[in-house]
Coordinates of C-alpha atoms and ligand atoms in Angstrom, one line a residue:
M1234 CA 87.0 59.3 165.2
G1235 CA 86.8 63.0 165.0
R1236 CA 89.0 65.1 166.9
T1237 CA 87.8 66.7 170.2
I1238 CA 87.7 70.4 170.5
D1239 CA 88.3 72.1 173.8
Y1240 CA 84.8 74.3 173.8
S1241 CA 86.2 76.2 176.7
L1242 CA 88.3 78.4 174.2
L1243 CA 85.4 79.0 171.9
S1244 CA 82.7 81.5 171.8
I1245 CA 79.5 81.5 174.0
G1246 CA 77.0 80.9 171.2
L1247 CA 79.0 77.5 170.7
K1248 CA 78.5 76.4 174.2
N1249 CA 75.3 78.3 176.0
R1250 CA 73.0 79.8 173.3
S1251 CA 71.2 81.6 175.9
L1252 CA 74.1 84.2 176.6
C1253 CA 74.6 84.7 172.7
T1254 CA 73.8 87.8 171.4
R1255 CA 74.0 86.8 167.7
C1256 CA 76.2 89.6 166.7
G1257 CA 78.4 87.4 164.5
T1258 CA 81.8 88.5 165.7
C1259 CA 83.0 84.8 166.3
T1260 CA 82.0 83.9 162.4
G1261 CA 83.4 87.2 161.1
I1262 CA 86.8 87.0 163.2
C1263 CA 87.5 83.4 162.9
P1264 CA 90.8 83.5 160.7
E1265 CA 89.8 79.8 159.3
G1266 CA 86.4 80.5 158.3
A1267 CA 85.6 77.7 160.8
I1268 CA 82.4 79.1 162.3
Y1269 CA 79.1 79.3 160.3
L1270 CA 75.7 80.6 161.2
D1271 CA 72.5 78.2 161.4
D1272 CA 69.2 79.5 160.2
D1273 CA 68.6 81.4 163.6
F1274 CA 72.0 83.1 163.0
Y1275 CA 73.5 81.3 166.1
P1276 CA 76.9 80.3 165.5
A1277 CA 78.2 76.7 164.6
I1278 CA 81.4 75.0 164.3
A1279 CA 83.1 73.2 161.4
E1280 CA 85.3 71.3 163.6
E1281 CA 87.9 69.9 161.1
K1282 CA 88.9 73.7 160.5
C1283 CA 89.1 74.9 164.2
T1284 CA 92.8 75.5 165.3
E1285 CA 91.6 76.4 168.8
C1286 CA 93.3 79.8 168.9
G1287 CA 90.8 81.3 171.0
I1288 CA 90.2 84.7 169.2
C1289 CA 86.5 84.0 169.1
R1290 CA 86.2 83.4 172.9
E1291 CA 88.3 86.5 173.4
T1292 CA 86.1 89.0 171.2
C1293 CA 82.9 87.5 172.2
P1294 CA 80.5 90.0 174.1
G1295 CA 77.9 87.3 175.1
A1296 CA 78.9 86.1 178.7
K1297 CA 80.8 89.0 179.8
V1298 CA 80.6 92.8 179.0
N1299 CA 83.3 94.5 181.2
Y1300 CA 82.7 98.3 180.7
Q1301 CA 85.8 99.5 182.5
Q1302 CA 87.7 97.3 179.9
L1303 CA 85.7 98.7 176.8
A1304 CA 85.7 102.5 177.8
S1305 CA 89.6 102.1 178.2
I1306 CA 89.6 100.6 174.5
T1307 CA 87.2 103.6 173.5
F1308 CA 88.0 106.7 175.7
G1309 CA 91.7 105.8 176.8
N1310 CA 91.8 107.5 180.1
Q1311 CA 88.4 109.0 180.2
P1312 CA 86.1 106.6 182.3
D1313 CA 82.2 105.8 180.8
D1314 CA 79.7 107.3 182.9
D1315 CA 76.9 104.9 184.4
S1316 CA 73.9 107.3 182.9
F1317 CA 71.8 105.9 180.3
D1318 CA 73.2 108.1 177.5
G1319 CA 76.8 107.2 178.8
Y1320 CA 79.8 109.6 178.3
S1321 CA 79.6 112.0 175.5
K1322 CA 81.4 115.1 174.4
L1323 CA 78.7 116.7 172.7
S1324 CA 74.8 116.3 172.0
Y1325 CA 73.0 117.3 169.1
V1326 CA 69.4 116.8 167.5
G1327 CA 68.8 117.0 163.7
Y1328 CA 68.2 115.6 160.1
T1329 CA 70.1 115.1 157.0
R1330 CA 69.1 117.9 154.3
D1331 CA 69.2 115.2 151.5
E1332 CA 65.5 114.9 151.1
K1333 CA 65.7 111.2 150.0
I1334 CA 67.8 110.0 152.8
K1335 CA 65.7 112.2 155.5
N1336 CA 62.6 110.4 153.9
G1337 CA 64.0 107.0 154.2
G1338 CA 65.2 107.1 157.6
A1339 CA 64.0 105.4 160.7
G1340 CA 64.5 109.0 162.5
G1341 CA 65.8 111.7 160.5
G1342 CA 68.0 109.6 158.4
I1343 CA 71.1 110.9 160.2
I1344 CA 73.0 107.4 160.2
T1345 CA 72.6 107.3 156.6
G1346 CA 73.6 111.1 155.9
L1347 CA 76.4 110.8 158.2
L1348 CA 77.6 107.9 156.2
W1349 CA 77.2 109.4 152.9
D1350 CA 79.1 112.3 154.0
L1351 CA 82.3 110.3 154.6
L1352 CA 81.8 108.4 151.5
K1353 CA 81.3 111.3 149.1
H1354 CA 84.3 113.1 151.1
G1355 CA 86.6 109.9 150.3
E1356 CA 87.1 109.7 154.0
V1357 CA 86.0 106.0 153.8
D1358 CA 85.8 103.7 150.7
G1359 CA 82.5 101.8 152.2
C1360 CA 80.3 101.5 154.6
L1361 CA 79.5 98.4 156.9
V1362 CA 75.5 98.2 156.9
T1363 CA 72.6 96.3 156.8
R1364 CA 69.3 95.7 154.7
M1365 CA 66.5 92.8 154.6
N1366 CA 67.9 89.6 152.5
P1367 CA 66.7 90.1 148.9
D1368 CA 66.4 86.5 148.7
K1369 CA 64.9 86.1 152.1
P1370 CA 63.4 89.5 152.8
W1371 CA 62.0 88.2 156.0
L1372 CA 65.7 88.2 157.6
G1373 CA 68.1 90.9 157.5
Q1374 CA 71.7 90.9 156.0
S1375 CA 74.7 92.9 156.3
F1376 CA 76.5 94.3 153.3
I1377 CA 79.1 96.7 152.3
A1378 CA 77.9 99.8 150.7
R1379 CA 79.9 101.8 148.4
T1380 CA 77.4 104.4 146.5
Y1381 CA 74.6 106.4 147.4
E1382 CA 72.1 104.0 145.9
D1383 CA 73.6 101.2 148.3
L1384 CA 73.4 103.4 151.3
T1385 CA 69.6 104.4 150.6
S1386 CA 68.8 100.6 150.5
S1387 CA 70.3 100.2 154.0
Q1388 CA 68.2 102.7 155.6
G1389 CA 65.5 102.1 158.3
S1390 CA 65.7 99.8 161.4
K1391 CA 65.8 96.2 160.9
Y1392 CA 64.5 95.1 164.2
S1393 CA 65.0 91.4 164.1
I1394 CA 68.1 89.8 165.0
L1395 CA 70.8 90.4 162.9
P1396 CA 74.8 89.0 163.0
H1397 CA 76.1 92.0 161.3
N1398 CA 79.9 91.4 162.6
S1399 CA 79.8 88.5 160.3
I1400 CA 80.7 91.0 157.6
L1401 CA 84.1 91.1 159.1
A1402 CA 85.1 87.9 157.1
E1403 CA 84.8 90.0 154.0
L1404 CA 86.4 93.0 155.3
R1405 CA 89.5 90.6 156.1
N1406 CA 89.9 90.5 152.3
L1407 CA 89.6 94.4 151.3
D1408 CA 91.7 97.2 151.4
G1409 CA 90.7 100.6 152.4
R1410 CA 88.9 102.4 155.3
F1411 CA 85.3 101.6 156.6
A1412 CA 82.6 103.1 158.6
F1413 CA 80.6 100.9 160.5
A1414 CA 77.1 101.6 161.8
G1415 CA 75.5 98.9 164.3
L1416 CA 74.0 98.2 167.4
P1417 CA 75.7 98.0 171.1
C1418 CA 76.0 94.2 171.3
Q1419 CA 77.8 94.6 167.7
I1420 CA 80.0 97.3 168.8
H1421 CA 81.0 95.4 172.0
G1422 CA 82.4 92.9 170.0
L1423 CA 84.0 95.0 167.5
R1424 CA 85.8 97.1 170.2
L1425 CA 87.2 93.7 171.4
L1426 CA 88.9 93.3 168.4
A1427 CA 91.4 96.0 169.2
D1428 CA 94.4 94.2 170.3
K1429 CA 93.1 90.8 168.9
A1430 CA 93.0 91.6 165.4
P1431 CA 94.5 95.0 164.8
E1432 CA 94.5 94.4 160.8
L1433 CA 90.9 94.3 161.0
K1434 CA 90.4 97.1 163.6
N1435 CA 92.6 99.2 161.6
K1436 CA 90.5 99.0 158.7
I1437 CA 87.5 100.8 160.8
Y1438 CA 87.4 104.5 160.5
G1439 CA 84.6 105.2 162.8
I1440 CA 81.6 103.3 164.7
I1441 CA 78.3 104.7 164.6
G1442 CA 76.1 103.4 167.3
L1443 CA 72.4 102.9 167.2
F1444 CA 70.2 103.3 170.4
C1445 CA 68.8 99.7 171.1
G1446 CA 65.9 98.9 173.2
G1447 CA 66.3 95.1 172.2
A1448 CA 66.2 93.0 169.0
L1449 CA 63.4 90.6 168.2
E1450 CA 63.5 86.9 167.4
T1451 CA 64.2 85.5 163.7
Y1452 CA 61.0 84.4 163.5
V1453 CA 59.0 87.7 164.2
V1454 CA 58.3 88.5 160.4
P1455 CA 57.1 85.1 159.2
E1456 CA 54.7 85.0 162.1
L1457 CA 53.4 88.7 161.5
L1458 CA 53.0 87.5 157.8
K1459 CA 51.0 84.8 158.8
T1460 CA 48.7 86.6 161.0
K1461 CA 47.8 88.7 157.5
K1462 CA 47.6 85.0 155.3
V1463 CA 50.9 86.3 153.5
S1464 CA 53.4 83.6 152.9
P1465 CA 57.2 84.8 153.2
E1466 CA 57.8 83.8 149.5
E1467 CA 55.1 86.5 148.2
I1468 CA 56.9 89.2 149.4
S1469 CA 60.0 91.3 148.3
D1470 CA 60.7 93.4 151.2
F1471 CA 59.7 94.1 154.6
Q1472 CA 59.7 97.3 156.6
F1473 CA 59.8 97.6 160.4
R1474 CA 59.2 101.4 160.0
G1475 CA 57.9 102.1 156.7
G1476 CA 55.7 105.0 155.6
D1477 CA 55.3 108.1 157.3
W1478 CA 57.4 108.5 160.5
P1479 CA 57.4 107.0 162.8
G1480 CA 56.4 104.5 160.5
K1481 CA 55.0 101.1 160.9
M1482 CA 55.6 97.5 160.1
R1483 CA 54.6 96.2 157.0
A1484 CA 55.2 94.0 153.9
V1485 CA 55.9 94.8 150.4
R1486 CA 54.5 92.0 148.0
K1487 CA 56.2 91.3 144.7
N1488 CA 53.7 93.1 142.9
S1489 CA 54.7 96.2 145.2
E1490 CA 51.3 96.2 147.0
I1491 CA 52.0 97.5 150.6
V1492 CA 50.3 95.1 153.5
D1493 CA 50.2 96.8 156.7
M1494 CA 51.0 94.5 159.6
H1495 CA 49.1 96.5 162.4
Y1496 CA 47.0 99.3 163.1
S1497 CA 48.3 102.8 164.2
D1498 CA 52.1 103.1 163.8
Y1499 CA 55.5 102.1 165.5
K1500 CA 55.0 104.1 168.6
D1501 CA 51.4 103.2 169.7
G1502 CA 50.7 100.1 167.9
A1503 CA 51.7 96.4 168.5
Y1504 CA 55.4 96.9 168.1
N1505 CA 55.3 98.2 171.7
Y1506 CA 54.4 94.6 173.1
F1507 CA 56.8 92.8 170.6
T1508 CA 60.1 93.4 172.8
F1509 CA 58.4 91.3 175.6
I1510 CA 57.2 88.8 173.5
Y1511 CA 59.8 88.5 170.8
S1512 CA 62.9 89.9 172.2
P1513 CA 65.5 87.0 173.1
M1514 CA 66.5 86.9 176.9
R1515 CA 69.9 88.0 176.1
C1516 CA 68.5 91.4 174.9
L1517 CA 66.2 91.5 177.8
T1518 CA 69.3 91.3 180.2
C1519 CA 71.3 94.0 178.4
I1520 CA 72.0 97.1 180.1
D1521 CA 73.7 99.0 177.0
G1522 CA 70.6 101.1 175.6
S1523 CA 72.7 104.0 173.8
A1524 CA 75.5 102.2 172.2
H1525 CA 78.1 103.4 175.0
F1526 CA 81.0 102.3 173.0
A1527 CA 80.6 103.9 169.5
D1528 CA 82.1 107.0 168.3
L1529 CA 78.9 108.5 167.8
S1530 CA 75.5 107.3 168.9
V1531 CA 72.5 107.9 167.1
G1532 CA 68.6 107.4 168.3
D1533 CA 65.3 108.6 168.0
V1534 CA 64.1 111.9 169.7
W1535 CA 60.8 111.3 171.4
T1536 CA 60.4 114.5 173.3
R1537 CA 57.0 115.6 173.5
D1538 CA 55.2 119.1 174.5
Q1539 CA 52.6 119.4 177.0
Q1540 CA 49.7 118.7 174.6
G1541 CA 51.5 115.1 174.0
N1542 CA 52.6 116.1 170.5
Y1543 CA 56.1 115.3 169.3
R1544 CA 58.5 118.4 169.1
F1545 CA 60.9 116.8 166.6
K1546 CA 59.2 114.7 164.1
A1547 CA 61.7 112.6 161.9
H1548 CA 64.6 113.8 163.7
S1549 CA 67.6 111.9 165.3
R1550 CA 69.6 112.4 168.4
M1551 CA 73.2 112.2 168.2
L1552 CA 75.8 111.7 171.2
A1553 CA 79.4 112.3 169.8
R1554 CA 81.7 110.4 172.3
T1555 CA 85.3 110.2 170.8
D1556 CA 87.2 112.9 168.6
R1557 CA 86.5 110.6 165.9
G1558 CA 82.9 111.0 166.6
V1559 CA 83.1 114.8 166.9
D1560 CA 85.0 114.9 163.7
I1561 CA 82.3 113.1 161.7
L1562 CA 79.5 115.1 163.5
M1563 CA 80.9 118.5 162.7
N1564 CA 82.3 117.8 159.4
A1565 CA 78.7 116.7 158.1
I1566 CA 77.4 119.8 159.8
N1567 CA 80.1 122.1 158.3
R1568 CA 79.8 120.7 155.0
G1569 CA 75.9 121.0 154.9
T1570 CA 75.0 117.4 154.8
I1571 CA 73.1 117.7 158.0
A1572 CA 71.2 120.2 159.8
A1573 CA 71.6 119.8 163.5
E1574 CA 71.2 122.0 167.0
D1575 CA 73.6 121.8 169.5
V1576 CA 71.5 120.4 172.7
T1577 CA 74.6 119.4 174.8
S1578 CA 73.7 121.8 177.8
D1579 CA 69.9 121.2 177.4
P1580 CA 68.6 118.7 180.1
H1581 CA 65.3 117.9 178.0
Y1582 CA 67.0 115.8 175.5
K1583 CA 67.7 113.0 178.1
T1584 CA 64.3 111.7 176.6
H1585 CA 64.5 108.1 176.9
R1586 CA 62.6 107.9 180.2
A1587 CA 61.2 104.5 179.8
Q1588 CA 64.4 103.2 178.5
T1589 CA 66.3 104.7 181.2
K1590 CA 64.2 102.5 183.4
R1591 CA 64.2 99.3 181.7
K1592 CA 67.9 99.5 181.1
G1593 CA 68.9 100.8 184.7
I1594 CA 66.4 99.1 186.9
N1595 CA 64.5 96.5 185.2
V1596 CA 67.4 94.7 183.5
P1597 CA 69.9 94.6 186.5
L1598 CA 66.6 93.4 188.7
R1599 CA 65.9 90.5 186.0
I1600 CA 69.7 89.4 185.8
Q1601 CA 69.7 89.3 189.6
R1602 CA 66.6 87.5 190.1
L1603 CA 67.4 85.0 187.2
K1604 CA 71.2 84.4 188.3
K1605 CA 69.2 83.3 192.0
K1606 CA 67.1 80.6 190.1
G1607 CA 70.1 79.5 188.2
F1608 CA 69.8 80.7 184.7
S1609 CA 72.9 82.0 182.5
V1610 CA 72.8 85.5 182.4
P1611 CA 75.6 88.2 181.1
V1612 CA 78.2 89.3 184.0
Y1613 CA 78.6 93.1 183.9
D1614 CA 81.0 95.1 186.2
R1615 CA 78.1 97.4 187.1
K1616 CA 76.2 97.7 190.6
V1617 CA 72.6 96.6 190.7
P1618 CA 70.3 99.3 192.1
D1619 CA 69.1 98.3 195.7
D1620 CA 66.4 101.0 195.5
A1621 CA 63.9 99.7 193.0
T1622 CA 60.1 100.7 194.2
L1623 CA 57.5 97.6 194.2
K1624 CA 56.1 99.0 191.1
E1625 CA 59.3 98.4 189.3
R1626 CA 59.9 95.0 190.9
L1627 CA 56.3 94.1 189.8
S1628 CA 56.8 95.5 186.3
E1629 CA 60.3 93.6 185.8
R1630 CA 58.4 90.4 186.8
M1631 CA 55.8 90.7 184.5
V1632 CA 57.7 91.2 181.3
T1633 CA 59.9 88.4 182.5
A1634 CA 56.8 86.1 182.7
V1635 CA 55.1 87.2 179.5
H1636 CA 58.5 86.5 177.8
F1637 CA 58.7 82.7 179.2
I1638 CA 54.9 82.3 178.7
T1639 CA 55.1 83.2 175.0
R1640 CA 58.1 81.3 174.2
H1641 CA 55.5 78.6 173.3
Y1642 CA 54.2 79.3 169.8
Y1643 CA 50.7 77.9 170.8
L1644 CA 50.4 81.0 173.3
R1645 CA 52.5 83.6 171.4
F1646 CA 50.8 83.3 167.9
P1647 CA 47.5 84.2 169.1
L1648 CA 48.5 87.1 171.3
T1649 CA 50.4 88.4 167.9
K1650 CA 47.4 87.8 165.7
F1651 CA 45.3 89.9 168.5
L1652 CA 47.8 92.7 168.9
T1653 CA 47.7 93.1 165.1
S1654 CA 44.0 92.9 164.5
R1655 CA 41.4 95.7 164.8
Y1656 CA 40.4 94.0 168.5
S1657 CA 43.4 95.7 169.9
I1658 CA 42.2 99.4 168.8
P1659 CA 41.0 99.7 171.9
L1660 CA 44.6 99.2 173.7
I1661 CA 45.8 101.9 171.2
I1662 CA 43.2 104.4 172.2
I1663 CA 44.0 103.9 176.1
R1664 CA 47.5 104.2 175.3
R1665 CA 47.4 107.5 173.4
W1666 CA 45.1 108.7 176.2
L1667 CA 47.6 107.7 178.9
K1668 CA 50.6 109.5 177.2
R1669 CA 48.5 112.8 176.6
R1670 CA 47.6 112.6 180.4
K1671 CA 51.1 111.9 181.3
Y1672 CA 52.6 114.8 179.4
R1673 CA 49.9 117.5 180.9
Q1674 CA 50.7 116.7 184.2
Ligands
FAD36 C1 67.0 96.6 167.0 C2 66.9 97.8 167.3 C3 66.5 98.4 168.3 C4 66.2 100.0 168.6 N1 66.0 100.3 169.5 C5 66.0 101.9 169.5 C6 65.3 102.5 170.9 O1 64.9 101.6 171.8 N2 65.4 103.6 171.1 C7 66.0 104.5 170.2 O2 65.9 105.9 170.1 N3 66.3 104.1 168.9 C8 66.5 102.7 168.6 N4 66.7 102.0 167.4 C9 67.6 103.0 166.5 C10 66.1 103.8 165.5 O3 65.2 102.7 165.3 C11 67.0 104.3 164.2 O4 67.7 103.2 163.6 C12 68.2 105.3 164.6 O5 67.7 106.4 165.3 C13 68.9 105.8 163.5 O6 67.9 106.4 162.6 P1 68.3 107.3 161.2 O7 67.1 107.9 160.7 O8 69.4 108.1 161.5 O9 69.0 106.0 160.3 P2 69.0 105.2 159.0 O10 69.3 106.6 158.0 O11 67.5 104.8 158.6 O12 70.0 104.3 159.2 C14 69.8 103.2 159.9 C15 71.0 102.5 159.9 O13 71.0 101.5 161.1 C16 71.5 100.3 160.2 N5 70.8 99.3 161.1 C17 69.6 99.1 161.0 N6 69.2 97.7 161.7 C18 70.3 97.3 162.1 C19 70.4 96.3 162.5 N7 69.8 95.1 163.3 N8 72.1 96.0 163.1 C20 72.9 96.8 162.6 N9 72.8 97.8 161.9 C21 71.3 98.3 161.7 C22 71.5 100.5 158.7 O14 72.4 99.6 158.3 C23 71.5 101.9 158.8 O15 72.9 102.0 158.2 C24 66.9 100.7 167.4 C25 67.1 100.2 166.4 C26 67.3 98.7 165.9 C27 67.7 98.1 164.7

């Protein structure tokens, strides 16, 4: 008979998948290499290797996110603030001056520009970044970039679930200092290493966070390809925001032919509805949309003028939160790597109106409601707003209902097919008209 493991000592993904963020921290941190990932990037355990040391549970951000604890690890005595943006020292808007990096970015190529600045000036030996897996281009993977070419190949947003922190297993065997770029949940896991694995923590020079409205399930790309009758084996790459800013989802065939997955672009096309349909419930119950515990967070700048046109096409917004974040940003500006404008005291740059609502009102309402119904939900040390309007309550219920209904492939796939087909063009036109009307008011 095999031995019995005490599962209460293990990370949440090994006990309750609905709370797992699939950030990969448990796989990366396990000193015995006992935790591996299955095809959907959930952790699984090789029981014979596990010593029940408990480190995977202590660094797991799935079941509980304690803002006070994370703030004290990240900022010391400075508490986080509970706005959507969170605590920051400086706020800038800009883009990377290197044309190739700028054009390859999801926004202004700022993350890659900052990483390149660190690498080029010898402040780090490598960068922990991501790309679409060359062998399975419908899935993302992490890797360590050490050259300009590596970094440009890591550009762009991979919106499907990616267990980025599993790269810590590789980091364990390397000497040197490394910069990390990643999503809020991945950063929660990384920050929890602080006193649990100082040998790993000390190798991380700086953490650059991405704003995040939620990732998408691992099956999103195969299903999108299916709507266009393309088999996953036919493609060499998949871009979630390929082409001109703000980009669109598209596949690259092995013969370099580009196949668009939908009409219009990332902002007005099918992607808009994908967070309801393809985001796991753990993302729909996450309240950190701006990577509160990064040294420096980067997001898109969606500020529009009164005609509804974007004021900062292909720019990124930067929030420097720690002294290290300020150094990374100011050095890159002073060395001429990035062009950036200080907007610290300009209120117009709090532009994530929809996300502020989603993360600040919809998500807490959802957590409260699902908890009452007996579902597992993550625990936060934050108060749930008690002043939500009827419209906000209805909108939360609608998103949750769509999410549950579309868990069934036979309901989800026809909807995806419709949203990516020409029959959805009227939706795009209505959306654009509504946006223009909103900004004229
Ligand atoms: C799942 C997801 C949701 C997002 N939601 C929002 C949002 O709601 N609002 C918003 O303003 N911005 C959001 N972003 C961030 C935005 O899409 C841009 O990535 C960001 O603005 C940086 O652009 P850039 O041109 O500066 O970076 P680039 O130069 O294009 O570099 C992108 C960097 O991000 C890393 N990266 C990409 N995908 C992942 C991933 N899945 N996990 C870990 N690292 C990754 C790459 O390795 C690379 O280092 C999201 C990104 C992702 C991946």
